[in-house]
Amino acid sequence: MPRLAAASLVGTAVEFFDFFVYGTAAALVLGPLFFPTFSPLAGMLAAFGTFAVGFLSRPMGSVLFGHVGDRHGRRPVLFASLLLTGCATVAVGCVPTYESIGVAAPLLLLLLRFLQGLGLGGEWGGAVLLTAEHAPPHRRALWASFPQIGPAVGFLLANGVMLALTAGLSDADFRSWGWRVPFWAAGLLAAAGLLLRSSLAETPQFEELSASGRRAGAPLAEVARDHWRLVLLTAGALAVGYAIFYTVSTWALAYGTERLGVSSTVMLVCVMAAVAVKGAVTPFLALLGDRWGRRPLCLAGCAGAAVWMFPMVALLHTGQPLLMFLGFLGALLAFITMFAVVAAYLPELYEPRVRCTGAAVGYNLAGVLGGALTPLVATALSEGGGSGPPWGVAAYLTVVALVSLGCFALLPETLPERRAEEVAEGAPA
């Protein structure tokens, strides 16, 4: 299990490094370089629009790679998704700017961002099922939480490189070539991840499905026919997590630098410190999920998010590093209280024959609802609000948290021991 967990963590870290470095670049430089004919606000919205394309393609990736995972095994998904995302990310670092090739530059950016999202849409399902289906039931949330640490590691790597570059280069050099370096580095990281995953075994549950001839013939069709309500509920439930994370990691970064005049270095440090704490507490919260159940932690995280959004925006608006850090930390702790256990929760909600497709589609649809739209909506809501805090952003996030809370309330508990008791008492299996 430690070797499997490490391979899953490293793979998701690499893929999210690729994904996050684009978000940071969108907040800092992509608008002027690829949309120079737009006003500053329109350029930022256009850059966030290309950022959103990666989320729109993630459900497509979950369908494509989910089919592979349910028909041919979880292991092939790990290789194909990592290879696709790595190649697309390296290519982003090679795209000429609008000044060099005109409108072809933003079009190429859109295409490559689409391919990034396609690969990431497959990565989560493969990495999570690799650990969840190997793990002992009483520690499934713990072991399945390691792929959930990967996004924090990827974020810290991506922004650590960006921080070093913005601190060590002049603004002109950073805008000229420095921003491309993290995209080029993605190639080396992807190669390392592929090497680490080369010796992994297929999961016992998929081998059992193959041996018994019970693999799904058309996984997506089965999910759409038999589990559509579950997909919609899980997408709505997880939307708040994406909304919180990308508010902190993308919109707040742009808001702090553009509206508050805080240096990008200070903003990156504040966000990175909060993300580091979030990653460190993930396995401990997962242990609570193994002890008390998945659903209680998800409900607690949603409730905490609904309560914290207005304080977070107020603390951000101060422009004071310590206060901004505390605002980000409270939001990310609410987020990870939910997401520490969802890697065990979602697979347990779906039967094994369609698990890769169902869990991945629900997870990535949530990314569209919460992650793709949030930087765009938050940027629009924060404009024209005068000199006060952008309360519209806080209200928007609070509403998303309450909707997610309602969706979690409609989902069942899946903790193995507790679920067995419910079935024995007559609840549906």
Short mmCIF file of C-alpha atoms in Angstrom, two decimals:
data_model
loop_
_atom_site.label_atom_id
_atom_site.label_comp_id
_atom_site.label_asym_id
_atom_site.label_seq_id
_atom_site.Cartn_x
_atom_site.Cartn_y
_atom_site.Cartn_z
CA MET A 1 0.00 0.00 0.00
CA PRO A 2 2.76 2.59 0.67
CA ARG A 3 4.21 1.99 -2.81
CA LEU A 4 0.80 2.21 -4.46
CA ALA A 5 -0.08 5.33 -2.50
CA ALA A 6 3.25 6.96 -3.41
CA ALA A 7 2.76 6.22 -7.11
CA SER A 8 -0.74 7.69 -7.02
CA LEU A 9 0.39 10.76 -5.11
CA VAL A 10 3.30 11.45 -7.45
CA GLY A 11 1.13 11.02 -10.54
CA THR A 12 -1.61 13.35 -9.36
CA ALA A 13 1.02 15.84 -8.16
CA VAL A 14 2.57 15.92 -11.65
CA GLU A 15 -0.77 16.27 -13.42
CA PHE A 16 -2.00 18.99 -11.06
CA PHE A 17 1.35 20.77 -11.37
CA ASP A 18 0.57 20.99 -15.08
CA PHE A 19 -2.96 22.19 -14.43
CA PHE A 20 -2.12 24.72 -11.70
CA VAL A 21 0.83 26.32 -13.44
CA TYR A 22 -1.59 27.37 -16.16
CA GLY A 23 -3.95 28.93 -13.60
CA THR A 24 -1.14 30.95 -12.06
CA ALA A 25 0.09 32.07 -15.47
CA ALA A 26 -3.49 33.06 -16.39
CA ALA A 27 -3.69 35.25 -13.30
CA LEU A 28 -0.28 36.88 -13.84
CA VAL A 29 0.69 37.15 -17.52
CA LEU A 30 -1.46 35.38 -20.12
CA GLY A 31 -3.96 38.22 -20.60
CA PRO A 32 -1.49 40.86 -21.88
CA LEU A 33 0.55 38.32 -23.88
CA PHE A 34 -2.26 36.51 -25.68
CA PHE A 35 -5.10 39.06 -25.60
CA PRO A 36 -3.28 42.41 -25.94
CA THR A 37 -6.07 44.12 -27.86
CA PHE A 38 -8.45 43.70 -24.90
CA SER A 39 -8.81 46.04 -21.95
CA PRO A 40 -7.05 44.82 -18.76
CA LEU A 41 -10.32 43.46 -17.35
CA ALA A 42 -11.37 41.83 -20.63
CA GLY A 43 -7.89 40.37 -21.05
CA MET A 44 -8.03 38.81 -17.60
CA LEU A 45 -11.50 37.40 -18.29
CA ALA A 46 -10.26 35.98 -21.60
CA ALA A 47 -7.27 34.37 -19.87
CA PHE A 48 -9.59 32.87 -17.24
CA GLY A 49 -11.79 31.72 -20.13
CA THR A 50 -8.95 29.61 -21.50
CA PHE A 51 -8.44 28.40 -17.91
CA ALA A 52 -12.11 27.33 -17.81
CA VAL A 53 -11.76 25.30 -21.03
CA GLY A 54 -9.61 22.81 -19.11
CA PHE A 55 -12.51 22.18 -16.75
CA LEU A 56 -15.02 21.82 -19.57
CA SER A 57 -12.91 19.08 -21.15
CA ARG A 58 -12.41 17.20 -17.88
CA PRO A 59 -15.81 15.45 -17.99
CA MET A 60 -14.99 14.37 -21.55
CA GLY A 61 -11.73 12.95 -20.28
CA SER A 62 -13.55 11.13 -17.49
CA VAL A 63 -15.88 9.56 -20.06
CA LEU A 64 -13.03 8.56 -22.38
CA PHE A 65 -10.67 7.24 -19.72
CA GLY A 66 -13.52 5.94 -17.57
CA HIS A 67 -14.48 3.66 -20.45
CA VAL A 68 -10.88 2.46 -20.65
CA GLY A 69 -10.75 1.96 -16.89
CA ASP A 70 -13.99 -0.03 -16.70
CA ARG A 71 -13.34 -2.06 -19.85
CA HIS A 72 -9.57 -2.57 -19.88
CA GLY A 73 -8.35 -1.81 -16.36
CA ARG A 74 -7.39 1.02 -14.06
CA ARG A 75 -3.66 0.70 -14.82
CA PRO A 76 -3.73 1.80 -18.51
CA VAL A 77 -5.58 4.97 -17.49
CA LEU A 78 -2.67 6.02 -15.28
CA PHE A 79 -0.20 5.97 -18.18
CA ALA A 80 -2.33 7.47 -20.94
CA SER A 81 -3.70 10.37 -18.88
CA LEU A 82 -0.29 11.38 -17.50
CA LEU A 83 1.32 11.22 -20.96
CA LEU A 84 -1.41 13.36 -22.55
CA THR A 85 -1.37 16.04 -19.87
CA GLY A 86 2.43 16.21 -19.78
CA CYS A 87 2.78 16.63 -23.54
CA ALA A 88 0.06 19.31 -23.70
CA THR A 89 1.67 21.27 -20.87
CA VAL A 90 5.12 21.28 -22.45
CA ALA A 91 3.51 22.49 -25.67
CA VAL A 92 1.86 25.43 -23.85
CA GLY A 93 5.34 26.64 -22.94
CA CYS A 94 6.25 26.68 -26.64
CA VAL A 95 3.26 28.63 -28.01
CA PRO A 96 4.30 31.99 -29.53
CA THR A 97 2.47 35.05 -28.23
CA TYR A 98 -0.14 37.14 -30.05
CA GLU A 99 2.59 39.56 -31.12
CA SER A 100 4.30 36.78 -33.09
CA ILE A 101 1.47 34.82 -34.73
CA GLY A 102 -1.67 36.82 -34.08
CA VAL A 103 -4.99 35.13 -33.35
CA ALA A 104 -3.45 31.67 -33.80
CA ALA A 105 -1.75 32.14 -30.41
CA PRO A 106 -4.90 32.18 -28.22
CA LEU A 107 -6.45 29.45 -30.40
CA LEU A 108 -3.47 27.17 -29.79
CA LEU A 109 -3.67 28.01 -26.10
CA LEU A 110 -7.32 26.94 -26.05
CA LEU A 111 -6.56 23.65 -27.80
CA LEU A 112 -3.72 22.73 -25.47
CA ARG A 113 -5.72 23.70 -22.39
CA PHE A 114 -8.50 21.43 -23.69
CA LEU A 115 -6.02 18.54 -23.96
CA GLN A 116 -4.71 19.26 -20.45
CA GLY A 117 -8.22 18.95 -19.05
CA LEU A 118 -8.88 15.81 -21.07
CA GLY A 119 -5.89 14.08 -19.48
CA LEU A 120 -6.64 15.31 -15.97
CA GLY A 121 -10.22 14.11 -16.31
CA GLY A 122 -8.90 10.56 -16.58
CA GLU A 123 -6.13 10.85 -14.01
CA TRP A 124 -8.26 11.22 -10.90
CA GLY A 125 -10.36 8.11 -11.50
CA GLY A 126 -7.40 5.90 -12.28
CA ALA A 127 -5.24 7.10 -9.38
CA VAL A 128 -8.02 6.95 -6.81
CA LEU A 129 -9.26 3.51 -7.82
CA LEU A 130 -5.72 2.16 -7.81
CA THR A 131 -5.45 2.88 -4.09
CA ALA A 132 -9.09 2.52 -3.05
CA GLU A 133 -9.53 -0.93 -4.62
CA HIS A 134 -6.27 -2.23 -3.14
CA ALA A 135 -6.86 -0.78 0.33
CA PRO A 136 -8.29 -2.72 3.30
CA PRO A 137 -11.87 -1.54 3.98
CA HIS A 138 -11.16 -0.19 7.47
CA ARG A 139 -8.38 2.09 6.12
CA ARG A 140 -9.75 2.85 2.67
CA ALA A 141 -10.24 6.58 3.28
CA LEU A 142 -6.68 6.90 4.61
CA TRP A 143 -4.97 5.21 1.67
CA ALA A 144 -7.28 6.80 -0.91
CA SER A 145 -6.47 10.23 0.52
CA PHE A 146 -2.91 10.12 -0.82
CA PRO A 147 -3.94 10.96 -4.39
CA GLN A 148 -5.81 13.89 -2.80
CA ILE A 149 -2.51 15.18 -1.37
CA GLY A 150 -1.15 15.26 -4.92
CA PRO A 151 -3.01 18.45 -5.88
CA ALA A 152 -1.46 20.28 -2.91
CA VAL A 153 2.02 19.06 -3.85
CA GLY A 154 1.43 19.99 -7.49
CA PHE A 155 0.21 23.43 -6.49
CA LEU A 156 3.23 24.05 -4.26
CA LEU A 157 5.61 22.91 -7.00
CA ALA A 158 3.92 25.03 -9.65
CA ASN A 159 3.74 28.16 -7.55
CA GLY A 160 7.14 27.58 -5.96
CA VAL A 161 8.68 27.67 -9.42
CA MET A 162 6.60 30.74 -10.32
CA LEU A 163 7.61 32.43 -7.06
CA ALA A 164 11.30 31.79 -7.69
CA LEU A 165 10.99 33.12 -11.22
CA THR A 166 9.05 36.28 -10.29
CA ALA A 167 11.50 36.98 -7.46
CA GLY A 168 14.65 36.24 -9.46
CA LEU A 169 13.79 37.80 -12.82
CA SER A 170 12.91 41.29 -13.89
CA ASP A 171 9.29 41.83 -14.88
CA ALA A 172 10.33 42.11 -18.52
CA ASP A 173 12.27 38.82 -18.48
CA PHE A 174 9.46 37.02 -16.67
CA ARG A 175 6.92 38.17 -19.25
CA SER A 176 9.30 37.44 -22.11
CA TRP A 177 10.39 33.88 -21.29
CA GLY A 178 10.35 33.19 -17.53
CA TRP A 179 6.69 32.20 -17.38
CA ARG A 180 7.40 29.39 -19.87
CA VAL A 181 9.94 27.56 -17.68
CA PRO A 182 7.40 25.71 -15.46
CA PHE A 183 5.62 24.41 -18.56
CA TRP A 184 8.88 23.03 -19.94
CA ALA A 185 9.70 21.45 -16.57
CA ALA A 186 6.46 19.47 -16.81
CA GLY A 187 8.09 17.14 -19.32
CA LEU A 188 10.70 15.96 -16.82
CA LEU A 189 8.11 15.53 -14.08
CA ALA A 190 5.81 13.51 -16.37
CA ALA A 191 8.69 11.21 -17.33
CA ALA A 192 9.45 10.60 -13.64
CA GLY A 193 5.79 9.85 -12.94
CA LEU A 194 5.55 7.37 -15.81
CA LEU A 195 8.67 5.57 -14.60
CA LEU A 196 7.29 5.26 -11.07
CA ARG A 197 3.98 3.86 -12.34
CA SER A 198 5.57 1.29 -14.67
CA SER A 199 5.63 -1.50 -12.07
CA LEU A 200 2.11 -1.10 -10.65
CA ALA A 201 -0.30 -4.04 -10.64
CA GLU A 202 -3.93 -4.04 -11.69
CA THR A 203 -6.49 -3.80 -8.89
CA PRO A 204 -7.98 -7.02 -7.44
CA GLN A 205 -11.56 -5.87 -8.03
CA PHE A 206 -11.00 -5.29 -11.74
CA GLU A 207 -9.22 -8.63 -12.10
CA GLU A 208 -12.21 -10.28 -10.43
CA LEU A 209 -14.59 -8.52 -12.84
CA SER A 210 -12.52 -9.67 -15.80
CA ALA A 211 -12.32 -13.26 -14.59
CA SER A 212 -16.08 -13.46 -14.02
CA GLY A 213 -16.98 -11.77 -17.32
CA ARG A 214 -18.95 -9.00 -15.55
CA ARG A 215 -17.21 -5.99 -17.08
CA ALA A 216 -19.58 -3.32 -18.35
CA GLY A 217 -20.12 -3.35 -22.10
CA ALA A 218 -20.95 0.36 -22.29
CA PRO A 219 -20.06 1.97 -18.94
CA LEU A 220 -21.31 5.45 -19.80
CA ALA A 221 -24.67 4.13 -20.97
CA GLU A 222 -25.08 2.18 -17.71
CA VAL A 223 -24.16 5.20 -15.63
CA ALA A 224 -26.57 7.42 -17.56
CA ARG A 225 -29.38 4.88 -17.26
CA ASP A 226 -28.95 3.60 -13.71
CA HIS A 227 -26.90 6.21 -11.83
CA TRP A 228 -27.77 9.60 -13.34
CA ARG A 229 -29.24 10.91 -10.10
CA LEU A 230 -26.12 9.88 -8.19
CA VAL A 231 -23.88 11.60 -10.75
CA LEU A 232 -25.83 14.85 -10.45
CA LEU A 233 -25.84 14.74 -6.65
CA THR A 234 -22.11 14.07 -6.41
CA ALA A 235 -21.37 16.83 -8.92
CA GLY A 236 -23.47 19.31 -6.96
CA ALA A 237 -22.02 18.16 -3.66
CA LEU A 238 -18.39 18.58 -4.71
CA ALA A 239 -18.86 21.87 -6.59
CA VAL A 240 -18.18 23.93 -3.46
CA GLY A 241 -14.74 22.35 -3.04
CA TYR A 242 -13.67 23.43 -6.50
CA ALA A 243 -15.21 26.88 -6.01
CA ILE A 244 -13.26 27.41 -2.79
CA PHE A 245 -9.96 26.13 -4.09
CA TYR A 246 -9.94 28.13 -7.29
CA THR A 247 -11.19 31.25 -5.54
CA VAL A 248 -8.16 31.06 -3.27
CA SER A 249 -5.59 29.85 -5.79
CA THR A 250 -6.59 31.80 -8.90
CA TRP A 251 -9.09 34.62 -8.40
CA ALA A 252 -7.63 35.85 -5.09
CA LEU A 253 -4.17 35.91 -6.64
CA ALA A 254 -5.40 38.15 -9.46
CA TYR A 255 -7.53 40.30 -7.12
CA GLY A 256 -4.68 40.85 -4.68
CA THR A 257 -2.19 41.90 -7.33
CA GLU A 258 -4.49 43.91 -9.60
CA ARG A 259 -6.94 45.54 -7.16
CA LEU A 260 -5.10 45.66 -3.84
CA GLY A 261 -1.61 46.34 -5.17
CA VAL A 262 -0.06 43.45 -3.23
CA SER A 263 3.02 42.02 -4.89
CA SER A 264 2.58 38.69 -6.66
CA THR A 265 5.35 37.26 -4.46
CA VAL A 266 3.45 38.06 -1.25
CA MET A 267 0.19 36.68 -2.66
CA LEU A 268 1.86 33.45 -3.78
CA VAL A 269 3.48 32.96 -0.36
CA CYS A 270 0.16 33.45 1.46
CA VAL A 271 -1.67 30.99 -0.78
CA MET A 272 1.16 28.44 -0.76
CA ALA A 273 1.40 28.46 3.05
CA ALA A 274 -2.34 27.76 3.33
CA VAL A 275 -2.15 24.98 0.71
CA ALA A 276 0.81 23.39 2.53
CA VAL A 277 -1.20 23.15 5.76
CA LYS A 278 -4.15 21.75 3.82
CA GLY A 279 -1.97 19.00 2.33
CA ALA A 280 -0.44 18.14 5.70
CA VAL A 281 -3.78 17.60 7.47
CA THR A 282 -5.35 15.53 4.67
CA PRO A 283 -4.44 12.03 5.98
CA PHE A 284 -5.52 12.91 9.53
CA LEU A 285 -8.96 13.99 8.33
CA ALA A 286 -9.15 10.82 6.23
CA LEU A 287 -8.56 8.78 9.39
CA LEU A 288 -11.57 10.52 10.93
CA GLY A 289 -13.52 9.47 7.83
CA ASP A 290 -12.53 5.86 8.47
CA ARG A 291 -13.66 6.21 12.08
CA TRP A 292 -16.85 8.27 11.85
CA GLY A 293 -17.93 7.97 8.22
CA ARG A 294 -17.54 9.88 4.96
CA ARG A 295 -20.81 11.81 4.97
CA PRO A 296 -20.44 13.52 8.39
CA LEU A 297 -17.10 15.04 7.37
CA CYS A 298 -18.53 16.22 4.06
CA LEU A 299 -21.48 17.88 5.80
CA ALA A 300 -19.17 19.53 8.34
CA GLY A 301 -16.89 20.85 5.60
CA CYS A 302 -19.81 22.32 3.65
CA ALA A 303 -21.23 23.98 6.74
CA GLY A 304 -17.83 25.41 7.61
CA ALA A 305 -17.46 26.79 4.09
CA ALA A 306 -20.86 28.49 4.22
CA VAL A 307 -19.92 30.19 7.51
CA TRP A 308 -16.40 31.23 6.46
CA MET A 309 -16.82 32.85 3.03
CA PHE A 310 -17.65 36.37 4.27
CA PRO A 311 -14.78 36.40 6.82
CA MET A 312 -12.41 35.11 4.14
CA VAL A 313 -13.28 37.95 1.73
CA ALA A 314 -12.97 40.51 4.52
CA LEU A 315 -9.53 39.19 5.51
CA LEU A 316 -8.39 39.14 1.88
CA HIS A 317 -9.45 42.75 1.38
CA THR A 318 -7.14 43.92 4.17
CA GLY A 319 -4.12 43.20 1.98
CA GLN A 320 -2.23 42.17 5.14
CA PRO A 321 -0.23 38.95 4.57
CA LEU A 322 -1.01 37.26 7.90
CA LEU A 323 -4.72 38.08 7.73
CA MET A 324 -4.95 36.95 4.10
CA PHE A 325 -3.22 33.69 5.05
CA LEU A 326 -5.72 33.08 7.87
CA GLY A 327 -8.62 33.75 5.49
CA PHE A 328 -7.25 31.32 2.91
CA LEU A 329 -6.43 28.71 5.57
CA GLY A 330 -9.95 28.65 7.00
CA ALA A 331 -11.43 28.21 3.53
CA LEU A 332 -9.02 25.42 2.56
CA LEU A 333 -9.56 23.56 5.84
CA ALA A 334 -13.30 23.53 5.12
CA PHE A 335 -12.50 22.31 1.61
CA ILE A 336 -10.19 19.46 2.66
CA THR A 337 -12.57 18.30 5.40
CA MET A 338 -14.75 17.20 2.48
CA PHE A 339 -12.12 16.24 -0.08
CA ALA A 340 -9.98 14.15 2.26
CA VAL A 341 -12.65 11.44 2.16
CA VAL A 342 -14.21 11.80 -1.31
CA ALA A 343 -11.59 9.54 -2.90
CA ALA A 344 -13.03 6.70 -0.81
CA TYR A 345 -16.61 8.01 -0.81
CA LEU A 346 -17.21 8.31 -4.55
CA PRO A 347 -15.92 4.84 -5.54
CA GLU A 348 -17.99 3.30 -2.74
CA LEU A 349 -21.13 4.95 -4.12
CA TYR A 350 -20.80 3.14 -7.48
CA GLU A 351 -20.77 -0.57 -8.27
CA PRO A 352 -17.35 -1.85 -9.43
CA ARG A 353 -18.33 -2.49 -13.07
CA VAL A 354 -18.99 1.23 -13.74
CA ARG A 355 -16.99 2.72 -10.90
CA CYS A 356 -14.23 4.34 -12.96
CA THR A 357 -16.73 6.11 -15.22
CA GLY A 358 -19.33 7.05 -12.59
CA ALA A 359 -16.95 8.38 -9.94
CA ALA A 360 -14.79 10.29 -12.44
CA VAL A 361 -17.75 11.86 -14.29
CA GLY A 362 -19.35 13.07 -11.05
CA TYR A 363 -16.04 14.42 -9.76
CA ASN A 364 -15.18 16.26 -12.97
CA LEU A 365 -18.67 17.65 -13.55
CA ALA A 366 -18.22 19.28 -10.17
CA GLY A 367 -15.08 20.87 -11.58
CA VAL A 368 -17.14 22.47 -14.34
CA LEU A 369 -19.75 23.76 -11.89
CA GLY A 370 -17.34 24.97 -9.23
CA GLY A 371 -13.92 25.42 -10.82
CA ALA A 372 -14.50 26.61 -14.38
CA LEU A 373 -17.01 29.33 -13.57
CA THR A 374 -15.73 30.64 -10.25
CA PRO A 375 -12.75 32.77 -11.42
CA LEU A 376 -14.94 34.28 -14.15
CA VAL A 377 -17.91 34.95 -11.86
CA ALA A 378 -15.73 36.23 -9.02
CA THR A 379 -13.83 38.59 -11.35
CA ALA A 380 -17.08 39.99 -12.72
CA LEU A 381 -18.62 40.36 -9.24
CA SER A 382 -15.55 42.11 -7.83
CA GLU A 383 -15.49 44.77 -10.54
CA GLY A 384 -17.29 48.03 -9.95
CA GLY A 385 -17.78 47.37 -6.25
CA GLY A 386 -16.03 50.55 -5.10
CA SER A 387 -13.32 50.47 -2.47
CA GLY A 388 -15.01 48.02 -0.12
CA PRO A 389 -14.63 44.24 0.06
CA PRO A 390 -16.18 42.28 -2.83
CA TRP A 391 -19.14 40.96 -0.86
CA GLY A 392 -20.76 39.64 -4.03
CA VAL A 393 -18.00 37.03 -4.26
CA ALA A 394 -18.64 35.96 -0.65
CA ALA A 395 -22.39 35.72 -1.29
CA TYR A 396 -21.83 33.64 -4.43
CA LEU A 397 -19.55 31.18 -2.60
CA THR A 398 -21.97 30.92 0.33
CA VAL A 399 -24.82 30.00 -2.01
CA VAL A 400 -22.64 27.35 -3.69
CA ALA A 401 -21.76 25.92 -0.25
CA LEU A 402 -25.43 25.70 0.75
CA VAL A 403 -26.37 23.96 -2.50
CA SER A 404 -23.55 21.45 -1.97
CA LEU A 405 -24.67 20.93 1.63
CA GLY A 406 -28.13 19.99 0.37
CA CYS A 407 -26.67 17.53 -2.14
CA PHE A 408 -24.50 15.84 0.50
CA ALA A 409 -27.56 15.56 2.75
CA LEU A 410 -29.27 13.47 0.04
CA LEU A 411 -26.35 11.04 -0.38
CA PRO A 412 -26.06 7.85 1.72
CA GLU A 413 -23.25 6.87 4.05
CA THR A 414 -20.80 4.31 2.63
CA LEU A 415 -18.50 3.52 5.56
CA PRO A 416 -18.25 -0.30 5.16
CA GLU A 417 -19.20 -1.24 8.73
CA ARG A 418 -22.03 1.28 8.99
CA ARG A 419 -23.38 0.45 5.52
CA ALA A 420 -23.45 -3.27 6.41
CA GLU A 421 -25.52 -2.45 9.47
CA GLU A 422 -27.97 -0.40 7.39
CA VAL A 423 -28.40 -3.22 4.86
CA ALA A 424 -28.94 -5.73 7.66
CA GLU A 425 -31.69 -3.49 9.04
CA GLY A 426 -33.46 -3.44 5.68
CA ALA A 427 -32.00 -0.42 3.87
CA PRO A 428 -31.41 -0.88 0.10
CA ALA A 429 -28.03 -2.48 -0.71
#
